Amino acid sequence: IKNSYNFNSKMVLRKTNLTEEDLKKKGFYNGKILMCTSYKNNGKELLAEFSDFNFFDLILKRFDKKPFPLIVSTNGIIEVEKDNIILIKRDRNVYSYKHYWDFPAGLVPFDEDPLKRLTKRIREEIGIEEKYIESNDNPLFVEIQKEPFGYYFALYYLYKCTLSKDQTGELLEKNKNGMKKIILNKNSINDFLEKNGKVYPRNILKRLI
């Protein structure tokens, strides 16, 4: 078998803001993320089976505009005091939904618990330590989100923040991390949706009213 070849072809480079080091910082040490292979309702429970999928393959499929499998995402609805929730604005370095308002969220590395992964993201993105937030082990609800090139198996967890609204606001100001953050009262959700075109979880926000 040959171990070297000569090619008469030009190399085409793919442009992306993500590097292997970026993936490591986000927790994708082995490049594997969680994928839902099947699911079904069983009375009050949802039974789901999972496998792994290479994160770089997901990026390439998005660039090639090819469908990707049912990737698992984990999303945090953080309630502060009564009827206040936290939204963050994605910066330009994310590989999708740049400058969109969203909940703290992320894909789940393979063999990592979705809730623990999300709690870690909340600490990294917002600065709220685990001791100040409480959540059930089960998600508030699960949504199959349709995207241009595939679907997400989206898990939404509800957190109760034990800090006051003022204390939480100070954390948001202190831990900017390149992202804008707001505390949104449920009564102002409709106005927020009308004034801000790039809001990713619009249907989820409407459910919270």
GROMACS .gro file of C-alpha atoms in nm:
model
  209
    1ILE     CA    1   0.000   0.000   0.000
    2LYS     CA    2   0.133   0.342  -0.090
    3ASN     CA    3   0.197   0.581   0.194
    4SER     CA    4   0.241   0.892  -0.023
    5TYR     CA    5   0.060   1.031  -0.327
    6ASN     CA    6   0.092   1.314  -0.577
    7PHE     CA    7  -0.224   1.513  -0.646
    8ASN     CA    8  -0.297   1.742  -0.939
    9SER     CA    9  -0.569   1.929  -0.760
   10LYS     CA   10  -0.612   2.252  -0.569
   11MET     CA   11  -0.703   2.233  -0.202
   12VAL     CA   12  -1.020   2.412  -0.099
   13LEU     CA   13  -1.014   2.532   0.262
   14ARG     CA   14  -1.331   2.544   0.467
   15LYS     CA   15  -1.382   2.862   0.665
   16THR     CA   16  -1.493   2.831   1.027
   17ASN     CA   17  -1.435   3.023   1.347
   18LEU     CA   18  -1.406   2.700   1.545
   19THR     CA   19  -1.074   2.529   1.611
   20GLU     CA   20  -0.989   2.210   1.795
   21GLU     CA   21  -0.883   2.423   2.091
   22ASP     CA   22  -1.223   2.594   2.090
   23LEU     CA   23  -1.392   2.255   2.102
   24LYS     CA   24  -1.177   2.150   2.397
   25LYS     CA   25  -1.276   2.463   2.587
   26LYS     CA   26  -1.641   2.379   2.520
   27GLY     CA   27  -1.592   2.027   2.657
   28PHE     CA   28  -1.570   1.829   2.330
   29TYR     CA   29  -1.243   1.656   2.423
   30ASN     CA   30  -1.300   1.350   2.207
   31GLY     CA   31  -1.514   1.517   1.940
   32LYS     CA   32  -1.818   1.303   2.025
   33ILE     CA   33  -2.160   1.445   2.104
   34LEU     CA   34  -2.485   1.283   2.211
   35MET     CA   35  -2.735   1.176   1.945
   36CYS     CA   36  -3.089   1.044   1.996
   37THR     CA   37  -3.141   0.729   1.790
   38SER     CA   38  -3.503   0.659   1.884
   39TYR     CA   39  -3.777   0.776   2.119
   40LYS     CA   40  -4.137   0.693   2.206
   41ASN     CA   41  -4.402   0.796   2.458
   42ASN     CA   42  -4.476   0.543   2.729
   43GLY     CA   43  -4.763   0.686   2.928
   44LYS     CA   44  -4.626   0.979   3.129
   45GLU     CA   45  -4.266   0.893   3.041
   46LEU     CA   46  -4.062   0.946   2.727
   47LEU     CA   47  -3.829   0.656   2.651
   48ALA     CA   48  -3.524   0.754   2.446
   49GLU     CA   49  -3.211   0.576   2.327
   50PHE     CA   50  -2.884   0.751   2.252
   51SER     CA   51  -2.559   0.702   2.067
   52ASP     CA   52  -2.264   0.919   1.967
   53PHE     CA   53  -2.192   1.143   1.669
   54ASN     CA   54  -1.873   1.324   1.570
   55PHE     CA   55  -1.896   1.699   1.625
   56PHE     CA   56  -1.672   1.780   1.328
   57ASP     CA   57  -1.904   1.575   1.104
   58LEU     CA   58  -2.194   1.789   1.225
   59ILE     CA   59  -2.005   2.107   1.132
   60LEU     CA   60  -1.921   1.972   0.785
   61LYS     CA   61  -2.280   1.865   0.723
   62ARG     CA   62  -2.398   2.215   0.806
   63PHE     CA   63  -2.147   2.364   0.562
   64ASP     CA   64  -2.251   2.116   0.293
   65LYS     CA   65  -2.620   2.180   0.368
   66LYS     CA   66  -2.678   1.812   0.431
   67PRO     CA   67  -2.919   1.674   0.693
   68PHE     CA   68  -2.769   1.566   1.023
   69PRO     CA   69  -2.910   1.319   1.279
   70LEU     CA   70  -3.115   1.399   1.587
   71ILE     CA   71  -2.854   1.579   1.800
   72VAL     CA   72  -2.923   1.634   2.172
   73SER     CA   73  -2.921   1.991   2.306
   74THR     CA   74  -2.973   2.095   2.665
   75ASN     CA   75  -3.135   2.429   2.755
   76GLY     CA   76  -3.179   2.611   3.086
   77ILE     CA   77  -3.479   2.823   3.185
   78ILE     CA   78  -3.352   3.005   3.496
   79GLU     CA   79  -3.620   3.166   3.711
   80VAL     CA   80  -3.502   3.452   3.936
   81GLU     CA   81  -3.730   3.547   4.225
   82LYS     CA   82  -4.085   3.525   4.084
   83ASP     CA   83  -4.165   3.539   3.712
   84ASN     CA   84  -3.819   3.656   3.597
   85ILE     CA   85  -3.606   3.458   3.353
   86ILE     CA   86  -3.255   3.501   3.212
   87LEU     CA   87  -3.177   3.535   2.841
   88ILE     CA   88  -2.835   3.567   2.680
   89LYS     CA   89  -2.735   3.703   2.341
   90ARG     CA   90  -2.502   3.478   2.144
   91ASP     CA   91  -2.183   3.639   2.019
   92ARG     CA   92  -2.041   3.617   1.668
   93ASN     CA   93  -1.808   3.325   1.748
   94VAL     CA   94  -2.079   3.061   1.775
   95TYR     CA   95  -2.124   2.840   1.469
   96SER     CA   96  -2.498   2.903   1.442
   97TYR     CA   97  -2.756   3.160   1.552
   98LYS     CA   98  -2.507   3.444   1.591
   99HIS     CA   99  -2.648   3.748   1.775
  100TYR     CA  100  -2.969   3.563   1.868
  101TRP     CA  101  -3.128   3.588   2.212
  102ASP     CA  102  -3.150   3.245   2.371
  103PHE     CA  103  -3.148   3.051   2.696
  104PRO     CA  104  -2.816   2.917   2.825
  105ALA     CA  105  -2.774   2.608   2.612
  106GLY     CA  106  -2.532   2.370   2.448
  107LEU     CA  107  -2.481   2.036   2.281
  108VAL     CA  108  -2.409   1.742   2.510
  109PRO     CA  109  -2.074   1.560   2.488
  110PHE     CA  110  -2.107   1.182   2.466
  111ASP     CA  111  -2.106   1.004   2.804
  112GLU     CA  112  -2.180   1.328   2.993
  113ASP     CA  113  -2.503   1.382   3.185
  114PRO     CA  114  -2.718   1.648   3.009
  115LEU     CA  115  -2.818   1.825   3.332
  116LYS     CA  116  -2.461   1.835   3.464
  117ARG     CA  117  -2.343   1.962   3.128
  118LEU     CA  118  -2.603   2.240   3.134
  119THR     CA  119  -2.521   2.337   3.494
  120LYS     CA  120  -2.157   2.370   3.389
  121ARG     CA  121  -2.255   2.591   3.094
  122ILE     CA  122  -2.461   2.814   3.323
  123ARG     CA  123  -2.158   2.861   3.548
  124GLU     CA  124  -1.934   2.937   3.249
  125GLU     CA  125  -2.174   3.164   3.057
  126ILE     CA  126  -2.350   3.344   3.341
  127GLY     CA  127  -2.132   3.296   3.646
  128ILE     CA  128  -2.399   3.138   3.870
  129GLU     CA  129  -2.247   2.861   4.079
  130GLU     CA  130  -2.428   2.530   4.120
  131LYS     CA  131  -2.502   2.600   4.488
  132TYR     CA  132  -2.726   2.893   4.386
  133ILE     CA  133  -2.947   2.705   4.139
  134GLU     CA  134  -3.186   2.415   4.188
  135SER     CA  135  -3.334   2.187   3.922
  136ASN     CA  136  -3.518   1.858   3.895
  137ASP     CA  137  -3.337   1.563   3.740
  138ASN     CA  138  -3.606   1.543   3.471
  139PRO     CA  139  -3.645   1.816   3.207
  140LEU     CA  140  -3.947   2.045   3.220
  141PHE     CA  141  -4.029   1.932   2.866
  142VAL     CA  142  -3.866   1.790   2.554
  143GLU     CA  143  -3.904   1.946   2.211
  144ILE     CA  144  -3.807   1.818   1.868
  145GLN     CA  145  -3.679   2.135   1.702
  146LYS     CA  146  -3.681   2.155   1.323
  147GLU     CA  147  -3.373   2.322   1.177
  148PRO     CA  148  -3.280   2.392   0.812
  149PHE     CA  149  -3.060   2.080   0.792
  150GLY     CA  150  -3.203   1.852   1.056
  151TYR     CA  151  -3.366   1.825   1.398
  152TYR     CA  152  -3.258   1.875   1.758
  153PHE     CA  153  -3.373   1.662   2.051
  154ALA     CA  154  -3.397   1.961   2.286
  155LEU     CA  155  -3.416   1.908   2.663
  156TYR     CA  156  -3.543   2.207   2.865
  157TYR     CA  157  -3.462   2.214   3.236
  158LEU     CA  158  -3.620   2.460   3.480
  159TYR     CA  159  -3.383   2.609   3.739
  160LYS     CA  160  -3.478   2.809   4.048
  161CYS     CA  161  -3.212   3.065   4.136
  162THR     CA  162  -3.180   3.128   4.511
  163LEU     CA  163  -3.011   3.466   4.458
  164SER     CA  164  -3.211   3.788   4.451
  165LYS     CA  165  -3.275   3.972   4.126
  166ASP     CA  166  -3.021   4.239   4.223
  167GLN     CA  167  -2.755   3.980   4.311
  168THR     CA  168  -2.816   3.797   3.984
  169GLY     CA  169  -2.793   4.124   3.791
  170GLU     CA  170  -2.452   4.191   3.947
  171LEU     CA  171  -2.332   3.847   3.832
  172LEU     CA  172  -2.454   3.909   3.478
  173GLU     CA  173  -2.266   4.239   3.470
  174LYS     CA  174  -1.951   4.083   3.614
  175ASN     CA  175  -1.945   3.778   3.384
  176LYS     CA  176  -2.006   3.923   3.038
  177ASN     CA  177  -1.792   3.673   2.842
  178GLY     CA  178  -1.868   3.853   2.516
  179MET     CA  179  -2.244   3.798   2.555
  180LYS     CA  180  -2.519   4.036   2.656
  181LYS     CA  181  -2.750   3.908   2.929
  182ILE     CA  182  -3.084   4.029   3.058
  183ILE     CA  183  -3.336   3.939   3.327
  184LEU     CA  184  -3.674   3.938   3.158
  185ASN     CA  185  -4.004   3.955   3.346
  186LYS     CA  186  -4.277   3.731   3.207
  187ASN     CA  187  -4.509   4.031   3.173
  188SER     CA  188  -4.267   4.192   2.926
  189ILE     CA  189  -4.218   3.884   2.705
  190ASN     CA  190  -4.462   3.995   2.433
  191ASP     CA  191  -4.300   4.339   2.406
  192PHE     CA  192  -3.956   4.179   2.395
  193LEU     CA  193  -4.059   3.943   2.114
  194GLU     CA  194  -4.199   4.232   1.910
  195LYS     CA  195  -3.891   4.452   1.950
  196ASN     CA  196  -3.623   4.183   1.904
  197GLY     CA  197  -3.635   3.993   1.577
  198LYS     CA  198  -3.357   3.747   1.659
  199VAL     CA  199  -3.504   3.549   1.947
  200TYR     CA  200  -3.441   3.176   1.911
  201PRO     CA  201  -3.683   3.021   2.168
  202ARG     CA  202  -3.990   3.227   2.070
  203ASN     CA  203  -4.233   2.941   2.115
  204ILE     CA  204  -4.083   2.853   2.454
  205LEU     CA  205  -4.110   3.213   2.576
  206LYS     CA  206  -4.476   3.221   2.481
  207ARG     CA  207  -4.535   2.909   2.691
  208LEU     CA  208  -4.390   3.084   2.994
  209ILE     CA  209  -4.643   3.368   2.991
   0.00000   0.00000   0.00000
